[in-house]
Every structure is written in C-alpha cells, then in structure tokens.
XYZ file of C-alpha atoms in Angstrom:
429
model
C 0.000 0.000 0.000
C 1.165 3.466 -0.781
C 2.048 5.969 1.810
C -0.310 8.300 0.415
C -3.145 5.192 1.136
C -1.603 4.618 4.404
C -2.284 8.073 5.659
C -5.451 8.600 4.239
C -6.417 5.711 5.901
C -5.163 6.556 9.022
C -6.590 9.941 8.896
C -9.922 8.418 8.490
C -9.658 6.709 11.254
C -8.105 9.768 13.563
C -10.751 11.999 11.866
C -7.698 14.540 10.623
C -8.549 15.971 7.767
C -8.015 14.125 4.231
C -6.371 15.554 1.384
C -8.587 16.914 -1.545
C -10.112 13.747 -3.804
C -9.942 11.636 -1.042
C -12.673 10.006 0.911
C -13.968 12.983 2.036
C -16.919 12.643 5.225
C -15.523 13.943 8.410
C -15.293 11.478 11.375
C -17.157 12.231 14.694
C -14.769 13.428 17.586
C -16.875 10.586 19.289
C -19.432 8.178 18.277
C -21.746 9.746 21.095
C -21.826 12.849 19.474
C -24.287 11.677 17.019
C -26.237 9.381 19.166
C -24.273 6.352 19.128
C -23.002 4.600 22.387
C -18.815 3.539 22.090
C -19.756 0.422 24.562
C -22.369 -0.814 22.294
C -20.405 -0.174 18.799
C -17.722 -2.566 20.503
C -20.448 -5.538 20.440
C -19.894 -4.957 16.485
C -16.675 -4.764 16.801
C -16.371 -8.049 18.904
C -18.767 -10.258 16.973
C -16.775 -9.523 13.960
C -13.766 -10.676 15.028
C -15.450 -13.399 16.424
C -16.598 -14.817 13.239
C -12.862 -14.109 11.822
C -11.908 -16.414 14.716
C -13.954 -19.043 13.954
C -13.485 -18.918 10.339
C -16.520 -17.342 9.229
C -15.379 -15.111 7.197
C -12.194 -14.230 6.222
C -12.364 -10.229 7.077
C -14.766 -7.205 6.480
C -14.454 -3.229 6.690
C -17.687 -1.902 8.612
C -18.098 1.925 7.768
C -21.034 3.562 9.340
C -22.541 7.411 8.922
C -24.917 9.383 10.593
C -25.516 12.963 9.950
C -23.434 12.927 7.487
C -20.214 12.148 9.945
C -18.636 8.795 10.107
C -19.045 7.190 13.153
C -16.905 4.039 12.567
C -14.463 3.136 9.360
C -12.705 -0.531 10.832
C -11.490 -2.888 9.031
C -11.266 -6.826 10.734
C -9.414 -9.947 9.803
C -7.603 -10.372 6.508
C -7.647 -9.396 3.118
C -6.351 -12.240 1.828
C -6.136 -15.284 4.232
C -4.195 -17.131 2.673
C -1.628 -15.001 2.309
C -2.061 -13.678 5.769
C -2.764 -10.006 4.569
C -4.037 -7.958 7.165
C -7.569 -6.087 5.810
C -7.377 -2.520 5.377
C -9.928 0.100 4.769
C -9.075 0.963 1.708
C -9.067 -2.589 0.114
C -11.481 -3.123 -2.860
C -14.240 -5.685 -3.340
C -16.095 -7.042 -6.208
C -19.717 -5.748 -5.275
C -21.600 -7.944 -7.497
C -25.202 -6.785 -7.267
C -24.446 -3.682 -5.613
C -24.081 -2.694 -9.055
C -27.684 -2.650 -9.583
C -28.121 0.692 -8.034
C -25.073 2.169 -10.014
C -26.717 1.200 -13.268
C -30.132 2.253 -12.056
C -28.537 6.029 -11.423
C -27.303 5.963 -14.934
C -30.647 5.080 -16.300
C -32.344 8.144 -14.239
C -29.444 10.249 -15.739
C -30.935 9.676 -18.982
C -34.808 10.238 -17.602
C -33.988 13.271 -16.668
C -32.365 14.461 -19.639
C -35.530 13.337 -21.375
C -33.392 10.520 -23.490
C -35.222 7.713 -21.675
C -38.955 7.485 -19.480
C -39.180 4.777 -17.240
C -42.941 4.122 -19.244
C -41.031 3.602 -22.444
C -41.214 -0.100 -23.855
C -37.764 -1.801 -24.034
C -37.813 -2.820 -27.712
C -37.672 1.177 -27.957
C -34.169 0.259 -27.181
C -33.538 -3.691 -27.982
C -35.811 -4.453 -30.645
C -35.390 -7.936 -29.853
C -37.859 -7.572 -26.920
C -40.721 -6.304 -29.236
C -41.806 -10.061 -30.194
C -40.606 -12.120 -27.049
C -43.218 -14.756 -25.652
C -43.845 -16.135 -22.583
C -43.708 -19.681 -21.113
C -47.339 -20.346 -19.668
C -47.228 -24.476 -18.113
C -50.435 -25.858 -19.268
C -52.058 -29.345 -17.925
C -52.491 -31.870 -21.154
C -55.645 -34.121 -20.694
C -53.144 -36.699 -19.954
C -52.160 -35.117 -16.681
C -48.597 -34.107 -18.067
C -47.141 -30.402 -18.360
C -46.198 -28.867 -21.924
C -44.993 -25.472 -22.227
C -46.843 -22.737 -23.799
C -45.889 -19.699 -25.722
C -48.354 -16.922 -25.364
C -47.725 -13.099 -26.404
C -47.039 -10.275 -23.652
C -50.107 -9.416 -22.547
C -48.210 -5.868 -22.605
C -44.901 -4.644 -23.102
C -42.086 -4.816 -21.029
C -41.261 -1.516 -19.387
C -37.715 0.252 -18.313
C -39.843 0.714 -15.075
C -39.945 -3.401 -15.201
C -36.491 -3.786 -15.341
C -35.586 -1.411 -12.498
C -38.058 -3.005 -10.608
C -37.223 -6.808 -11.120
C -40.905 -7.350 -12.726
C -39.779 -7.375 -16.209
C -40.387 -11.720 -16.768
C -36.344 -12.379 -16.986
C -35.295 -13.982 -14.776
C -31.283 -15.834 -13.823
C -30.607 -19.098 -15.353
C -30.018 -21.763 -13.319
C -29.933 -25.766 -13.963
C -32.979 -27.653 -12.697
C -36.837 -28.371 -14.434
C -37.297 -25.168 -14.908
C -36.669 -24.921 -18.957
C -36.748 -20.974 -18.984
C -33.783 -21.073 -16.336
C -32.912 -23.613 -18.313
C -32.532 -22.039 -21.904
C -30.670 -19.347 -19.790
C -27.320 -21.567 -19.562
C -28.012 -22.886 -23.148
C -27.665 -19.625 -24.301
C -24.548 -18.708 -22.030
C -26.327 -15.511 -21.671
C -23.691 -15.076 -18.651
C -21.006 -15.211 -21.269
C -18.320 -12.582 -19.971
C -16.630 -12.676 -23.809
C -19.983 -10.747 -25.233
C -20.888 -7.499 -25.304
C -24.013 -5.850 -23.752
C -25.878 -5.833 -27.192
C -24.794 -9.758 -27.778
C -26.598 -10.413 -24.349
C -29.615 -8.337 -24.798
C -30.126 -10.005 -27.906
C -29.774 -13.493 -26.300
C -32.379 -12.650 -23.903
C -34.787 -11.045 -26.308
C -34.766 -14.402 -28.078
C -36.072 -16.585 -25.561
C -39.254 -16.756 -23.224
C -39.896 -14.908 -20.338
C -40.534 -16.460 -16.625
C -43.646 -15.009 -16.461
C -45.729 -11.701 -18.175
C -44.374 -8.138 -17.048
C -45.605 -6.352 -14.323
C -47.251 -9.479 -12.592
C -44.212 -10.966 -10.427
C -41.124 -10.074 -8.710
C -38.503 -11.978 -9.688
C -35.003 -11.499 -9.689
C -33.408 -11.313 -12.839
C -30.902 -10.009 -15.557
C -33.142 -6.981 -15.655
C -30.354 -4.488 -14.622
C -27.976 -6.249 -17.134
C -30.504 -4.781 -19.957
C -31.203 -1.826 -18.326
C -27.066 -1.610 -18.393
C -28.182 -2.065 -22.650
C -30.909 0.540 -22.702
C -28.347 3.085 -20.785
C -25.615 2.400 -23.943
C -28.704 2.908 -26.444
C -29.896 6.016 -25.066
C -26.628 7.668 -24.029
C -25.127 6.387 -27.144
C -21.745 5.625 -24.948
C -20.580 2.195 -23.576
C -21.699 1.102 -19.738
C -18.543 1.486 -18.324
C -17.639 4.875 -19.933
C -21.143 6.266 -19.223
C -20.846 5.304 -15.256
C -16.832 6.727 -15.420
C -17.980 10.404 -17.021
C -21.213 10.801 -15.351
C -21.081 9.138 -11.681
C -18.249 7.949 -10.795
C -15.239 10.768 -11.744
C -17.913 13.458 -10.613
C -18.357 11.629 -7.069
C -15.032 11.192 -6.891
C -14.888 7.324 -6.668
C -11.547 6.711 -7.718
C -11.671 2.908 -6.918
C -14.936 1.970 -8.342
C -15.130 0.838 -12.276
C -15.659 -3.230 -13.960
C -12.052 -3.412 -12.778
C -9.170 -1.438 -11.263
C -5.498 -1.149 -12.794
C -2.609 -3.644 -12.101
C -1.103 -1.278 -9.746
C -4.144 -1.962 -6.993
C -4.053 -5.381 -7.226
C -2.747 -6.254 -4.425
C -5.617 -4.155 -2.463
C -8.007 -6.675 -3.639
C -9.995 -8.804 -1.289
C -9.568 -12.727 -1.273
C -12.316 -15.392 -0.255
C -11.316 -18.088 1.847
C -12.241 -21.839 1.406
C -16.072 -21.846 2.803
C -19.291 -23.767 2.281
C -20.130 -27.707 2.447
C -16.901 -28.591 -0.069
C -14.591 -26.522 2.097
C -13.337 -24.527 -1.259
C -12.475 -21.083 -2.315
C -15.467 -19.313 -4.084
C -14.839 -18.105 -7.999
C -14.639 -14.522 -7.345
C -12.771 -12.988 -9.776
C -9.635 -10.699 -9.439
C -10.571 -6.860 -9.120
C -8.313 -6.444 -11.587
C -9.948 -9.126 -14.115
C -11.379 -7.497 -17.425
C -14.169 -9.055 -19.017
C -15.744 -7.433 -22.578
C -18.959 -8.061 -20.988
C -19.637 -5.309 -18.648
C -22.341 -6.557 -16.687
C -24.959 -3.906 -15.712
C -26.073 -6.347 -12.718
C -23.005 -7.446 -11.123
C -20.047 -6.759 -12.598
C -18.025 -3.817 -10.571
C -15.671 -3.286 -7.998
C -15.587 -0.377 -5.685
C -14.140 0.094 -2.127
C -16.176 1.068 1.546
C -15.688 4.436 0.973
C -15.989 4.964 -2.651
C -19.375 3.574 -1.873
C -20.328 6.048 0.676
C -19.517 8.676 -1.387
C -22.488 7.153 -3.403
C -24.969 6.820 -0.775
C -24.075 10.396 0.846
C -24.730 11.622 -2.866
C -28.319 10.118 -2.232
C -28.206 11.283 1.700
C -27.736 15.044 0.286
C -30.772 14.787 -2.238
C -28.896 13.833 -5.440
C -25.828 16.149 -5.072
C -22.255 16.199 -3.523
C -19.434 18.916 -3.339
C -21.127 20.869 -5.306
C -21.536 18.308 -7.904
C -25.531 16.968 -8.652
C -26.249 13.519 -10.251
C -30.200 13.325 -10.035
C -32.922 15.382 -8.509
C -34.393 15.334 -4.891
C -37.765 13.908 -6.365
C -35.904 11.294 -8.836
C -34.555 9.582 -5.193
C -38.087 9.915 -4.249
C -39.204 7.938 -6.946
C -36.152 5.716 -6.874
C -36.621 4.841 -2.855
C -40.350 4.500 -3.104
C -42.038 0.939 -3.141
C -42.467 0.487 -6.914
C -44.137 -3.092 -6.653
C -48.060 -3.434 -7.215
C -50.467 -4.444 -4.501
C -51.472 -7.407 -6.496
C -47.768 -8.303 -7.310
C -46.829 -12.311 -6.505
C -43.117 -13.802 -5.863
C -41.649 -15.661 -8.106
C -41.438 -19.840 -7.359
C -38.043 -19.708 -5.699
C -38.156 -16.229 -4.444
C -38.174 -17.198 -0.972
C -34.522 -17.651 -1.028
C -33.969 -14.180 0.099
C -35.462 -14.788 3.560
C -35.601 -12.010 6.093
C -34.701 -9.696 3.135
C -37.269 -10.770 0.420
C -38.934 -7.897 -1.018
C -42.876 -8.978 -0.140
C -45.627 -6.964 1.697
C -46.041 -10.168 3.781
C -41.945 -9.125 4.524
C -42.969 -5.637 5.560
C -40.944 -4.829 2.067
C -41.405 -4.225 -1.359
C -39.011 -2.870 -4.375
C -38.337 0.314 -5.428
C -35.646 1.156 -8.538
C -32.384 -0.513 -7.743
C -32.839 -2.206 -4.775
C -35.235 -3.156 -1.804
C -36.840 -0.683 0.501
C -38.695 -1.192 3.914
C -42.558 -0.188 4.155
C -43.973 -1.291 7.806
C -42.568 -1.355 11.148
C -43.038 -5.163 11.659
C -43.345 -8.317 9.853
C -39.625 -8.131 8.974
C -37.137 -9.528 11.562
C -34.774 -7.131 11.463
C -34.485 -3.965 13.039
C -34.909 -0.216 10.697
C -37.728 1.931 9.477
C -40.338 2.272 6.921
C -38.539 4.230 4.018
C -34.977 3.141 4.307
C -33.461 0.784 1.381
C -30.681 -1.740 0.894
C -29.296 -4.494 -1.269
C -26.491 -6.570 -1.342
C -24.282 -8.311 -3.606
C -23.779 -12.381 -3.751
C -19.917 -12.199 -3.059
C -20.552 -10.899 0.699
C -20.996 -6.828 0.160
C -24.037 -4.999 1.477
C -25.707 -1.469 2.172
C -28.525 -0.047 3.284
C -29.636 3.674 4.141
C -31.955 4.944 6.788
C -33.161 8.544 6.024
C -34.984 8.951 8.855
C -32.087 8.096 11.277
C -29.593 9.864 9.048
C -27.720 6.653 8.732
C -26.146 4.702 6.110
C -23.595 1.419 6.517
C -21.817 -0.319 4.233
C -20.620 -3.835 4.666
C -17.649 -5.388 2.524
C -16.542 -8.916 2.781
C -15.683 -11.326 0.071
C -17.814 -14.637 1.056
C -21.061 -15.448 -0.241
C -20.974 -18.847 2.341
C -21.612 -15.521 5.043
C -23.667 -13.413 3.454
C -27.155 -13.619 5.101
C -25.638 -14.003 8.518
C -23.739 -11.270 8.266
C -26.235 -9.141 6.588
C -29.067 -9.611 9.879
C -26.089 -9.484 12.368
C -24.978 -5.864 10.612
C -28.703 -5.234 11.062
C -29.194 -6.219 14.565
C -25.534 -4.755 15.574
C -25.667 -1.390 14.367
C -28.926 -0.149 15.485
C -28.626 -1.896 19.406
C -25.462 0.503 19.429
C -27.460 3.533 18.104
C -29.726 5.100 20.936
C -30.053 8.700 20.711
C-alpha cells in the first residue's frame, strides 16, 4: 500500500482531515456525538472478530454514517487469508449486485435528460424484446405439463427492469426450462458485449408476463443495454464520465489497474466442499460489462455514493439526479397485487414482499412497515447486497447509512441480519 493510502487511511480513522479527492466525510470526535453509544459499537466490533476467529469469514471493513459524519471506518481480519494479509480500509471488493443501483442512477441520468422514461417499452431500445413470448405451463388431458408460448399481454417496461418485474429472470440448472434455456444460451457469457446479451435474452421466453411478479433477474444487465442505447456511450464509460469521476470514486469501475491489485480482497475456502469461491480478481477485465453485477468499488468509494443520495442527489457541489428522482427511486415500486416468483423465498428475512414488511423500489429493496420483517430499521430506508458478501442499506430517517464489505457469499445472510441487529442496538439517541 502506498504511503499516500496509508495516511489517508489513518486519517480516516483519527478523523484529521483528508487531502482533496480523497474520501472525504468527516469522522465524529466521538461516536456519542451523534447518538451512538462507544460500549455498544464494541459488540460490532467483537462479533466480527469473532466470526474471523472461527473462520466465518475471512475479514470485512464496517463503515457507518450518521448525519453525514462517520461514526466508525474498521477494518477486521484479513484481506487475503491465505496469504495472511491484514484487511485494510481501503481494500477493494467485487460488489456484485451492488451494481444494480449504479446502473439504475445511470438510467435516471438519462430520464432526466428526457433521453429515456421509465414508461417507455424496451424494444424502444432492444428491438429484440418487441416479439418475445412467454412460457405459460399448461395441464395436457393426460395429466402431463407442456410449455406454452403466449404473447405479452403488454410490453415490457424500463420501469420493469428497475423493478425486477420485467419476466427475466437468472438461469439456473434444474426443471425449470426458462432457467434452463438461460445456460443454453450462455447468456452469462463474460466474452460478449451488452448488445450480444440483450439479444440473447430477447430471443427466448420470459418467466412469467411483465408487471405481474417479482422476480429477480438479468433486468439491470438490460437496463445496463438501454443506458448504452440512449446515451449512445458504452456502460462502463457512461458510469466513469457521469457518476463515478464526478463523485469522486476513484476505486470503483468493472475493474481497477494492475497497480491496486494487491488491495483486492480474497475469499477463503467456505461452504459444504470446504473450497475457495470463484470470485474474480478486481483487476480481471471481461468485454462483458455486466450492468447487474459486474463492478468493484471500495467502503468508501461507496459512501460517497450513498451520501450523494443522503444530500438529495448532489455532492461537493456536484448533482447527479434530482431530490424527487430519489423519491421515486426509494419509493415501493411493486403493485399491490404483485406475486413472488417460485423460488423467491430464497432471500429470507430480506425478500422484497408486503407479507416481509418490504417491497421494491428502482435498484434495490426498501422497507414499508414497522413489523413483519425480523430485522431492526424503518419504513422508508433501502438496501441491497451483492452475492460475493458486500451490502448497504440507508436509513433517512435516522440519518444513517452502513456499508458492509466482505468477500464470502458462504456468510452473506448471517452477516447481513447481524450488521442489522448490531448497528442499530449501538445507536440510541
């Protein structure tokens, strides 16, 4: 690590001031200032290093802010086990799906220049989508299951795919032949391009009709599409000019140069076979720049985004979106009549489901009753995660935002309800 990393670091922690283009939040002189209790923040600090103990996880950084001020940046365990490299706050994670809000910014970039609206059909964009079907199951008279083909009974929307109610869906292996024809396709294919995939995708049948059920998907990865046909600019080189060089997030891209490889964060060997997880190398490029899972960023790079939300759409002086575009954005998007998809109960404690106390908004999950959920927050704030170990969420009404960055999807969950429970027993004023 550099010495200009080292101290920038270590002013973070001190809360001296950073250098400009750095980081950038001021630290608390104390976590009590802003209503947080010391004793209590070191039961987060403890189970953490529990769990490295035990072989949990391998490490994590923790950074939490409230009123804009961080009240803890730590980082725990190792970076790369392994190797026996200490974790640092200024290592960098593939986020997977915490690229899904990233993407989601760019799209609302577009809306409100007017190039996109989030009623627009998506064969506006990918024609391929103006003639898609979907698979219906229908019962022969002999008691056995064909597959159906049946027109949308109306179009998909960019509102669909921000929203994870668009009929894609992930393909996995299994009876399902939609999931199915996902992997026969090798729509995951990291040697295509964005238009290859769309095109893939607009090809084959959809899970279900639009609008009708939530179910996680490869929407983002066409919304990623529409962004490049609107903006008329490549994903990555859309995100670099318009979010991340004006927010300053000098460690977040589809990879990082050579020269910060060795800041990248390492699974360890984890789950029922005992073996390392394919998480690719930060500094791994792929052609296909995948608009639903496919960056790296660091903890604060990240919070740079989510204060940018915090602030109403604008930071140093710089504005990304509106104050009513986040309102839209972190407002429950999902119909009263909407249904789960079959395997959608996967997510758990974090599914998005009125029967949750949760629905969807654009981009990720938000929180809409008190109860039902079993996790501690508040109606309004939002949060998603990715499947390599990473997580966020914001709390406007507390002023808070966290962000969570391991590398091990074994943890995730746990980690994800202990963050949860951990942070807000520490937070009393």
């Amino acid at each position: 690590m550099s010495m200009f990393r080292m101290a920038a670091a270590m002013a973070l922690v001190l809360g001296m001031a950073l250098p400009a283009g750095a980081q950038g939040i001021p630290k608390v002189q104390s976590p009590e200032e802003v209503g947080f209790l010391s004793t209590r923040l070191k039961n987060l600090s403890d189970r953490i290093n529990e769990g490295v103990r035990n072989n949990e996880l391998p490490g994590a950084v923790v950074l939490i802010v409230r009123n804009g001020k961080i009240v803890m940046f730590d980082s725990f365990g190792f970076r790369d086990k392994d190797a026996k490299v200490a974790m640092t706050n200024d290592t960098i994670f593939r986020i997977a799906s915490m690229t899904k809000p990233i993407v989601t910014v760019a799209a609302m970039i577009l809306m409100e220049e007017g190039r996109i609206t989030l009623a627009d059909p998506v064969s506006r964009f990918i024609p391929a989508f103006a003639e898609t079907k979907v698979a219906v199951s229908k019962k022969k008279d002999d008691g056995t299951v064909e597959i159906a083909l049946e027109p949308q009974t109306r179009p998909m929307t960019v509102q669909d795919l921000m929203r994870h109610t668009s009929g894609l869906t992930y393909g996995a292996i299994g009876a399902n032949p939609v999931k199915q024809s996902y992997l026969d396709m090798k729509v995951n294919d990291r040697g295509q391009t964005n238009a290859e995939m769309a095109d893939k995708l607009g090809k084959l049948a959809l899970l279900y009709q639009p609008g009708t059920t939530w179910e996680y998907s490869m929407s983002t990865d066409v919304l990623g599409r529409v962004v490049e046909v609107a903006s008329g600019m490549a994903l990555d080189k859309f995100i670099e000019e318009r979010i991340t060089k004006p927010l300053k997030m000098g460690d977040t891209g589809f990879e990082v140069s050579a020269d910060k490889k060795a800041r990248g964060a390492r699974p360890m060997k984890e789950g029922p076979k005992n073996e390392v997880p394919s998480v690719p190398d930060v500094t791994e490029k792929f052609t296909w720049r995948s608009g639903g899972g496919g960056m790296v960023s660091t903890a604060a790079d990240y919070a740079r985004f989510l204060q940018m939300f915090a602030n109403g759409g604008q930071l140093d002086g710089v504005r990304l979106i509106s104050r009513k575009t986040i309102d839209l954005m972190t407002a429950d998007a999902l119909p009263p009549d909407i249904k789960m998809g079959a395997d959608m109960h996967r997510f758990a404690a974090l599914e998005p489901s009125a029967r949750m106390g949760q629905g969807f908004g654009l981009g990720f999950a938000v929180r809409t009753d008190v109860g039902r959920n079993p996790l501690p927050g508040t109606p309004g704030d939002y949060y998603w995660g990715g499947a390599y170990g990473t997580y966020f969420w914001h709390d406007p009404k507390e002023r808070l935002y966290v962000v969570y960055m391991m590398q091990s999807p074994a943890a995730r969950l746990r980690y994800r309800y202990l963050m949860r429970d951990l942070v807000y027993q520490a937070m009393v004023n």
